[in-house]
mmCIF file of C-alpha atoms and ligand atoms in Angstrom:
data_model
loop_
_atom_site.group_PDB
_atom_site.id
_atom_site.type_symbol
_atom_site.label_atom_id
_atom_site.label_comp_id
_atom_site.label_asym_id
_atom_site.label_seq_id
_atom_site.Cartn_x
_atom_site.Cartn_y
_atom_site.Cartn_z
ATOM 1 C CA MET A 1 -0.122 0.007 0.072
ATOM 2 C CA THR A 2 1.337 3.392 -0.869
ATOM 3 C CA ARG A 3 1.394 5.875 2.021
ATOM 4 C CA SER A 4 0.911 9.517 1.206
ATOM 5 C CA ALA A 5 2.659 10.406 4.483
ATOM 6 C CA ASN A 6 5.771 9.836 6.385
ATOM 7 C CA ASP A 7 5.772 7.996 9.842
ATOM 8 C CA SER A 8 6.871 11.153 11.526
ATOM 9 C CA ILE A 9 3.657 13.385 12.377
ATOM 10 C CA PRO A 10 5.885 16.571 13.102
ATOM 11 C CA GLN A 11 7.589 16.198 9.806
ATOM 12 C CA ASN A 12 4.361 15.773 7.974
ATOM 13 C CA ILE A 13 2.962 18.832 9.568
ATOM 14 C CA THR A 14 6.115 20.687 8.684
ATOM 15 C CA ALA A 15 5.838 19.629 4.964
ATOM 16 C CA ILE A 16 2.170 20.619 4.809
ATOM 17 C CA ARG A 17 2.792 24.049 6.347
ATOM 18 C CA GLN A 18 5.374 24.602 3.536
ATOM 19 C CA ARG A 19 2.917 23.516 1.011
ATOM 20 C CA ILE A 20 0.303 25.791 2.410
ATOM 21 C CA ALA A 21 2.627 28.675 2.259
ATOM 22 C CA ARG A 22 3.657 28.022 -1.265
ATOM 23 C CA ALA A 23 0.083 27.597 -2.509
ATOM 24 C CA ALA A 24 -0.856 30.922 -0.536
ATOM 25 C CA GLU A 25 2.031 32.733 -2.388
ATOM 26 C CA ARG A 26 0.940 31.481 -5.720
ATOM 27 C CA ALA A 27 -2.560 33.044 -4.962
ATOM 28 C CA ASN A 28 -1.146 36.278 -3.573
ATOM 29 C CA ARG A 29 -2.613 35.440 -0.087
ATOM 30 C CA SER A 30 -1.189 35.357 3.422
ATOM 31 C CA SER A 31 -0.842 31.775 4.717
ATOM 32 C CA GLN A 32 -2.167 33.485 8.022
ATOM 33 C CA GLU A 33 -5.641 33.257 6.522
ATOM 34 C CA ILE A 34 -5.389 29.576 6.309
ATOM 35 C CA THR A 35 -6.049 27.346 9.203
ATOM 36 C CA LEU A 36 -4.641 23.860 9.176
ATOM 37 C CA MET A 37 -7.251 21.526 10.690
ATOM 38 C CA ALA A 38 -6.012 18.032 11.503
ATOM 39 C CA VAL A 39 -8.711 15.280 10.816
ATOM 40 C CA THR A 40 -8.302 12.815 13.655
ATOM 41 C CA LYS A 41 -10.990 10.094 12.802
ATOM 42 C CA THR A 42 -9.639 6.857 13.846
ATOM 43 C CA VAL A 43 -6.385 8.379 15.160
ATOM 44 C CA GLU A 44 -5.651 7.559 18.847
ATOM 45 C CA PRO A 45 -5.019 10.321 21.382
ATOM 46 C CA ALA A 46 -1.377 9.705 21.792
ATOM 47 C CA ARG A 47 -1.051 10.419 18.029
ATOM 48 C CA ILE A 48 -3.210 13.355 18.279
ATOM 49 C CA LYS A 49 -1.050 14.859 20.997
ATOM 50 C CA GLU A 50 1.913 14.565 18.649
ATOM 51 C CA ALA A 51 0.256 16.868 16.244
ATOM 52 C CA TYR A 52 -0.682 19.273 19.071
ATOM 53 C CA ASN A 53 2.891 19.328 20.113
ATOM 54 C CA ALA A 54 3.745 20.320 16.598
ATOM 55 C CA GLY A 55 1.745 23.283 16.852
ATOM 56 C CA VAL A 56 -1.672 22.267 15.477
ATOM 57 C CA ARG A 57 -4.634 23.682 17.436
ATOM 58 C CA VAL A 58 -7.686 23.006 15.338
ATOM 59 C CA PHE A 59 -8.877 19.470 15.017
ATOM 60 C CA GLY A 60 -11.730 17.701 13.105
ATOM 61 C CA GLU A 61 -13.639 14.649 14.137
ATOM 62 C CA ASN A 62 -16.357 12.860 12.147
ATOM 63 C CA ARG A 63 -18.307 11.086 14.732
ATOM 64 C CA VAL A 64 -19.737 12.195 18.222
ATOM 65 C CA GLN A 65 -19.399 8.786 19.610
ATOM 66 C CA GLU A 66 -15.868 8.223 18.657
ATOM 67 C CA PHE A 67 -14.742 11.655 20.001
ATOM 68 C CA ALA A 68 -16.825 11.133 23.289
ATOM 69 C CA ALA A 69 -14.621 7.978 23.849
ATOM 70 C CA LYS A 70 -11.471 9.731 23.257
ATOM 71 C CA ALA A 71 -12.042 13.044 24.909
ATOM 72 C CA ALA A 72 -10.985 12.072 28.324
ATOM 73 C CA GLY A 73 -7.430 11.195 26.835
ATOM 74 C CA LEU A 74 -7.251 14.605 25.375
ATOM 75 C CA ARG A 75 -8.185 17.051 28.287
ATOM 76 C CA THR A 76 -4.509 18.107 28.647
ATOM 77 C CA LEU A 77 -4.660 19.772 25.142
ATOM 78 C CA HIS A 78 -5.875 22.992 26.682
ATOM 79 C CA GLU A 79 -5.866 25.065 23.632
ATOM 80 C CA ALA A 80 -7.253 22.650 21.125
ATOM 81 C CA GLU A 81 -10.188 23.551 19.381
ATOM 82 C CA TRP A 82 -12.633 20.586 18.441
ATOM 83 C CA HIS A 83 -14.643 20.740 15.285
ATOM 84 C CA LEU A 84 -17.364 18.099 14.262
ATOM 85 C CA ILE A 85 -17.091 17.691 10.384
ATOM 86 C CA GLY A 86 -19.230 14.636 9.873
ATOM 87 C CA HIS A 87 -22.996 14.271 9.534
ATOM 88 C CA LEU A 88 -24.805 14.846 12.950
ATOM 89 C CA GLN A 89 -27.863 12.711 13.658
ATOM 90 C CA SER A 90 -30.655 14.600 15.626
ATOM 91 C CA ASN A 91 -30.423 12.449 18.638
ATOM 92 C CA LYS A 92 -26.930 13.474 19.300
ATOM 93 C CA THR A 93 -27.180 17.300 18.982
ATOM 94 C CA SER A 94 -26.834 17.879 22.757
ATOM 95 C CA GLN A 95 -23.926 15.702 23.174
ATOM 96 C CA ALA A 96 -22.380 17.419 20.147
ATOM 97 C CA ALA A 97 -23.009 20.835 21.486
ATOM 98 C CA GLU A 98 -21.317 19.786 24.878
ATOM 99 C CA LEU A 99 -18.230 18.289 23.138
ATOM 100 C CA PHE A 100 -17.387 20.481 20.299
ATOM 101 C CA SER A 101 -16.799 24.215 19.932
ATOM 102 C CA ALA A 102 -17.916 24.244 16.291
ATOM 103 C CA VAL A 103 -20.212 22.083 13.956
ATOM 104 C CA ASP A 104 -18.793 22.382 10.314
ATOM 105 C CA SER A 105 -21.461 20.171 8.856
ATOM 106 C CA VAL A 106 -24.878 21.726 9.488
ATOM 107 C CA ASP A 107 -27.055 20.492 6.769
ATOM 108 C CA SER A 108 -30.696 21.423 7.805
ATOM 109 C CA ILE A 109 -32.676 24.214 9.345
ATOM 110 C CA ARG A 110 -33.833 21.602 11.763
ATOM 111 C CA LEU A 111 -30.295 20.751 12.851
ATOM 112 C CA ALA A 112 -29.348 24.460 13.260
ATOM 113 C CA GLN A 113 -32.413 24.985 15.441
ATOM 114 C CA ARG A 114 -31.661 21.897 17.516
ATOM 115 C CA LEU A 115 -27.873 22.949 18.132
ATOM 116 C CA ASN A 116 -28.946 26.531 18.778
ATOM 117 C CA ALA A 117 -31.274 25.144 21.606
ATOM 118 C CA ALA A 118 -28.456 22.785 22.878
ATOM 119 C CA ALA A 119 -25.973 25.584 22.999
ATOM 120 C CA GLN A 120 -28.397 27.859 24.759
ATOM 121 C CA ALA A 121 -29.116 25.144 27.353
ATOM 122 C CA LEU A 122 -25.393 24.790 27.933
ATOM 123 C CA GLY A 123 -24.847 28.675 28.104
ATOM 124 C CA LYS A 124 -22.191 28.349 25.430
ATOM 125 C CA LYS A 125 -21.878 29.835 21.755
ATOM 126 C CA LEU A 126 -21.405 27.246 19.106
ATOM 127 C CA GLU A 127 -19.815 28.066 15.686
ATOM 128 C CA ALA A 128 -21.255 26.606 12.595
ATOM 129 C CA LEU A 129 -20.545 26.079 8.937
ATOM 130 C CA LEU A 130 -23.204 25.112 6.436
ATOM 131 C CA GLU A 131 -22.423 21.981 4.430
ATOM 132 C CA ILE A 132 -23.021 22.345 0.711
ATOM 133 C CA ASN A 133 -23.341 19.248 -1.381
ATOM 134 C CA ILE A 134 -21.352 21.178 -4.080
ATOM 135 C CA GLY A 135 -21.407 18.235 -6.676
ATOM 136 C CA ALA A 136 -25.145 17.355 -6.044
ATOM 137 C CA GLU A 137 -24.030 13.628 -5.182
ATOM 138 C CA GLY A 138 -26.791 11.293 -3.939
ATOM 139 C CA SER A 139 -24.205 9.708 -1.462
ATOM 140 C CA LYS A 140 -23.287 12.978 0.312
ATOM 141 C CA HIS A 141 -25.102 15.093 2.955
ATOM 142 C CA GLY A 142 -25.364 19.019 2.667
ATOM 143 C CA PHE A 143 -27.665 21.519 1.128
ATOM 144 C CA SER A 144 -27.842 21.597 -2.508
ATOM 145 C CA PRO A 145 -26.392 24.968 -3.870
ATOM 146 C CA ASP A 146 -29.680 26.087 -5.016
ATOM 147 C CA SER A 147 -31.695 25.021 -1.958
ATOM 148 C CA PRO A 148 -34.487 27.562 -0.998
ATOM 149 C CA GLU A 149 -33.987 25.936 2.623
ATOM 150 C CA LEU A 150 -30.310 27.199 2.569
ATOM 151 C CA ARG A 151 -31.509 30.821 1.817
ATOM 152 C CA ASP A 152 -34.435 30.563 4.674
ATOM 153 C CA LEU A 153 -31.706 29.441 7.062
ATOM 154 C CA LEU A 154 -29.610 32.450 6.324
ATOM 155 C CA LYS A 155 -32.623 34.783 6.686
ATOM 156 C CA GLN A 156 -33.543 33.314 9.979
ATOM 157 C CA SER A 157 -29.859 33.399 11.273
ATOM 158 C CA ALA A 158 -30.674 36.353 13.679
ATOM 159 C CA GLU A 159 -32.834 33.937 15.577
ATOM 160 C CA PHE A 160 -29.826 31.684 16.345
ATOM 161 C CA THR A 161 -28.652 33.511 19.363
ATOM 162 C CA HIS A 162 -26.223 30.683 20.244
ATOM 163 C CA LEU A 163 -25.143 29.578 16.923
ATOM 164 C CA GLU A 164 -22.882 31.631 14.765
ATOM 165 C CA ILE A 165 -22.985 30.790 11.065
ATOM 166 C CA ARG A 166 -19.375 31.650 9.852
ATOM 167 C CA GLY A 167 -19.279 30.096 6.444
ATOM 168 C CA LEU A 168 -19.459 27.093 3.952
ATOM 169 C CA MET A 169 -17.774 23.709 3.972
ATOM 170 C CA ALA A 170 -17.897 21.197 1.103
ATOM 171 C CA ILE A 171 -16.300 18.092 -0.127
ATOM 172 C CA PRO A 172 -16.267 17.872 -3.986
ATOM 173 C CA PRO A 173 -16.849 14.614 -5.760
ATOM 174 C CA PHE A 174 -13.769 12.441 -5.489
ATOM 175 C CA SER A 175 -11.093 12.387 -8.207
ATOM 176 C CA GLU A 176 -7.404 11.376 -8.217
ATOM 177 C CA ASP A 177 -6.798 14.511 -10.009
ATOM 178 C CA PRO A 178 -6.690 17.504 -7.728
ATOM 179 C CA GLU A 179 -7.470 19.951 -10.691
ATOM 180 C CA ALA A 180 -10.790 18.155 -11.010
ATOM 181 C CA ALA A 181 -11.814 19.732 -7.873
ATOM 182 C CA ARG A 182 -11.080 23.185 -8.982
ATOM 183 C CA PRO A 183 -14.309 24.102 -10.641
ATOM 184 C CA TYR A 184 -16.386 22.905 -7.417
ATOM 185 C CA PHE A 185 -14.155 24.979 -5.115
ATOM 186 C CA ARG A 186 -14.777 27.911 -7.465
ATOM 187 C CA ARG A 187 -18.453 27.458 -7.530
ATOM 188 C CA LEU A 188 -18.504 27.109 -3.715
ATOM 189 C CA ARG A 189 -16.663 30.364 -3.315
ATOM 190 C CA ARG A 190 -19.086 32.210 -5.789
ATOM 191 C CA LEU A 191 -22.063 30.677 -3.868
ATOM 192 C CA ARG A 192 -20.517 32.110 -0.622
ATOM 193 C CA ASP A 193 -20.159 35.606 -2.143
ATOM 194 C CA ASP A 194 -23.822 35.526 -3.413
ATOM 195 C CA LEU A 195 -25.165 34.281 -0.084
ATOM 196 C CA ALA A 196 -23.107 36.718 1.910
ATOM 197 C CA LYS A 197 -24.514 39.533 -0.432
ATOM 198 C CA ALA A 198 -28.241 38.409 -0.079
ATOM 199 C CA SER A 199 -28.088 37.760 3.818
ATOM 200 C CA GLY A 200 -25.614 40.610 4.741
ATOM 201 C CA LEU A 201 -23.544 37.879 6.779
ATOM 202 C CA GLN A 202 -19.802 37.848 6.563
ATOM 203 C CA LEU A 203 -19.493 33.941 5.861
ATOM 204 C CA ASP A 204 -15.698 34.497 5.736
ATOM 205 C CA THR A 205 -14.925 30.791 6.380
ATOM 206 C CA LEU A 206 -14.518 28.529 3.469
ATOM 207 C CA SER A 207 -13.638 24.977 4.503
ATOM 208 C CA ILE A 208 -12.334 23.162 1.436
ATOM 209 C CA GLY A 209 -9.354 21.092 0.714
ATOM 210 C CA MET A 210 -8.165 17.818 1.921
ATOM 211 C CA SER A 211 -4.902 15.786 1.718
ATOM 212 C CA HIS A 212 -4.955 15.278 -2.052
ATOM 213 C CA ASP A 213 -6.314 18.663 -3.135
ATOM 214 C CA PHE A 214 -5.594 21.292 -0.449
ATOM 215 C CA GLU A 215 -3.280 23.223 -2.646
ATOM 216 C CA VAL A 216 -5.937 23.836 -5.366
ATOM 217 C CA ALA A 217 -8.356 24.721 -2.558
ATOM 218 C CA ILE A 218 -6.053 27.405 -1.180
ATOM 219 C CA GLU A 219 -5.658 28.954 -4.651
ATOM 220 C CA GLU A 220 -9.613 29.046 -4.873
ATOM 221 C CA GLY A 221 -9.928 30.738 -1.617
ATOM 222 C CA SER A 222 -9.861 27.992 1.154
ATOM 223 C CA THR A 223 -9.543 29.502 4.750
ATOM 224 C CA CYS A 224 -9.452 25.954 6.464
ATOM 225 C CA VAL A 225 -7.919 22.937 4.931
ATOM 226 C CA ARG A 226 -9.000 19.621 6.626
ATOM 227 C CA ILE A 227 -6.001 17.031 6.437
ATOM 228 C CA GLY A 228 -6.073 13.388 7.757
ATOM 229 C CA THR A 229 -4.044 11.150 5.793
ATOM 230 C CA ALA A 230 -1.083 13.419 4.906
ATOM 231 C CA ILE A 231 -0.551 14.162 8.531
ATOM 232 C CA PHE A 232 -1.343 10.479 10.120
ATOM 233 C CA GLY A 233 -0.946 8.272 7.107
ATOM 234 C CA GLU A 234 -3.589 6.004 5.715
ATOM 235 C CA ARG A 235 -6.432 5.201 7.860
ATOM 236 C CA ILE A 236 -6.965 1.577 8.627
ATOM 237 C CA LYS A 237 -10.540 0.509 7.452
ATOM 238 C CA LYS A 238 -12.446 -1.112 10.076
HETATM 239 C C1 PLP B 301 -11.842 12.226 6.611
HETATM 240 C C2 PLP B 301 -12.076 13.652 6.299
HETATM 241 C C3 PLP B 301 -11.154 14.546 5.767
HETATM 242 C C4 PLP B 301 -9.604 14.145 5.713
HETATM 243 O O1 PLP B 301 -9.543 13.499 4.581
HETATM 244 P P1 PLP B 301 -7.957 13.037 4.085
HETATM 245 O O2 PLP B 301 -8.122 12.723 2.648
HETATM 246 O O3 PLP B 301 -7.418 11.985 4.938
HETATM 247 O O4 PLP B 301 -7.138 14.278 4.339
HETATM 248 C C5 PLP B 301 -11.546 15.948 5.574
HETATM 249 N N1 PLP B 301 -12.882 16.141 5.695
HETATM 250 C C6 PLP B 301 -13.818 15.446 6.039
HETATM 251 C C7 PLP B 301 -15.188 15.845 6.182
HETATM 252 C C8 PLP B 301 -13.457 13.915 6.325
HETATM 253 O O5 PLP B 301 -14.327 13.148 6.543
#
């Protein structure tokens, strides 16, 4: 099996930071605008700590249950920020609101309402991204780009006193060729611009780009790249 990452987590992170800097430079952007999120699904706490010790502060987990089981082992990472990036079932909204500081995969008005209520009950503020099914794939969650529900949600956003909508997240259709993702990234950025204009919200976060296509995503305006494999190596399929 080919590994797209070295065995050394700190070395992988250094290499990714350099690639982020170069991609930002090509796009005349500051690499300060781009957050490196380490995606830690299936990764055990000891290895997550290595990423933290290498300076990573933002982490993404896909499943509430998995993170709940690991959270006790991660309490010493005081400055770590945990984002939920996978689909959230409505019966887990309270637990998610408790465990995470942000949900980057909000895909319905109902979920936004439930998260807002859960955050309010906990007396905390949650950040949120709206997930867009940018390739209109049946297998993926997220609002379709032309969804009226998406526009309605943004219109109602003032009612979400404990949920702050910061921007959009998307996963384009998979292709080995990173260039194939470019038109989808570009479409997402345009959608963001349109929605921001229509709603008056800033929506300044664009969470796009994973291990194999993050440089293209940065060239197209990404402000958060979500990297798993290139930091931790191939995930073992269970
Ligand atoms: C797993 C995952 C990633 C990271 O993917 P890699 O290809 O391993 O970098 C990013 N975003 C989401 C939503 C994921 O589920």
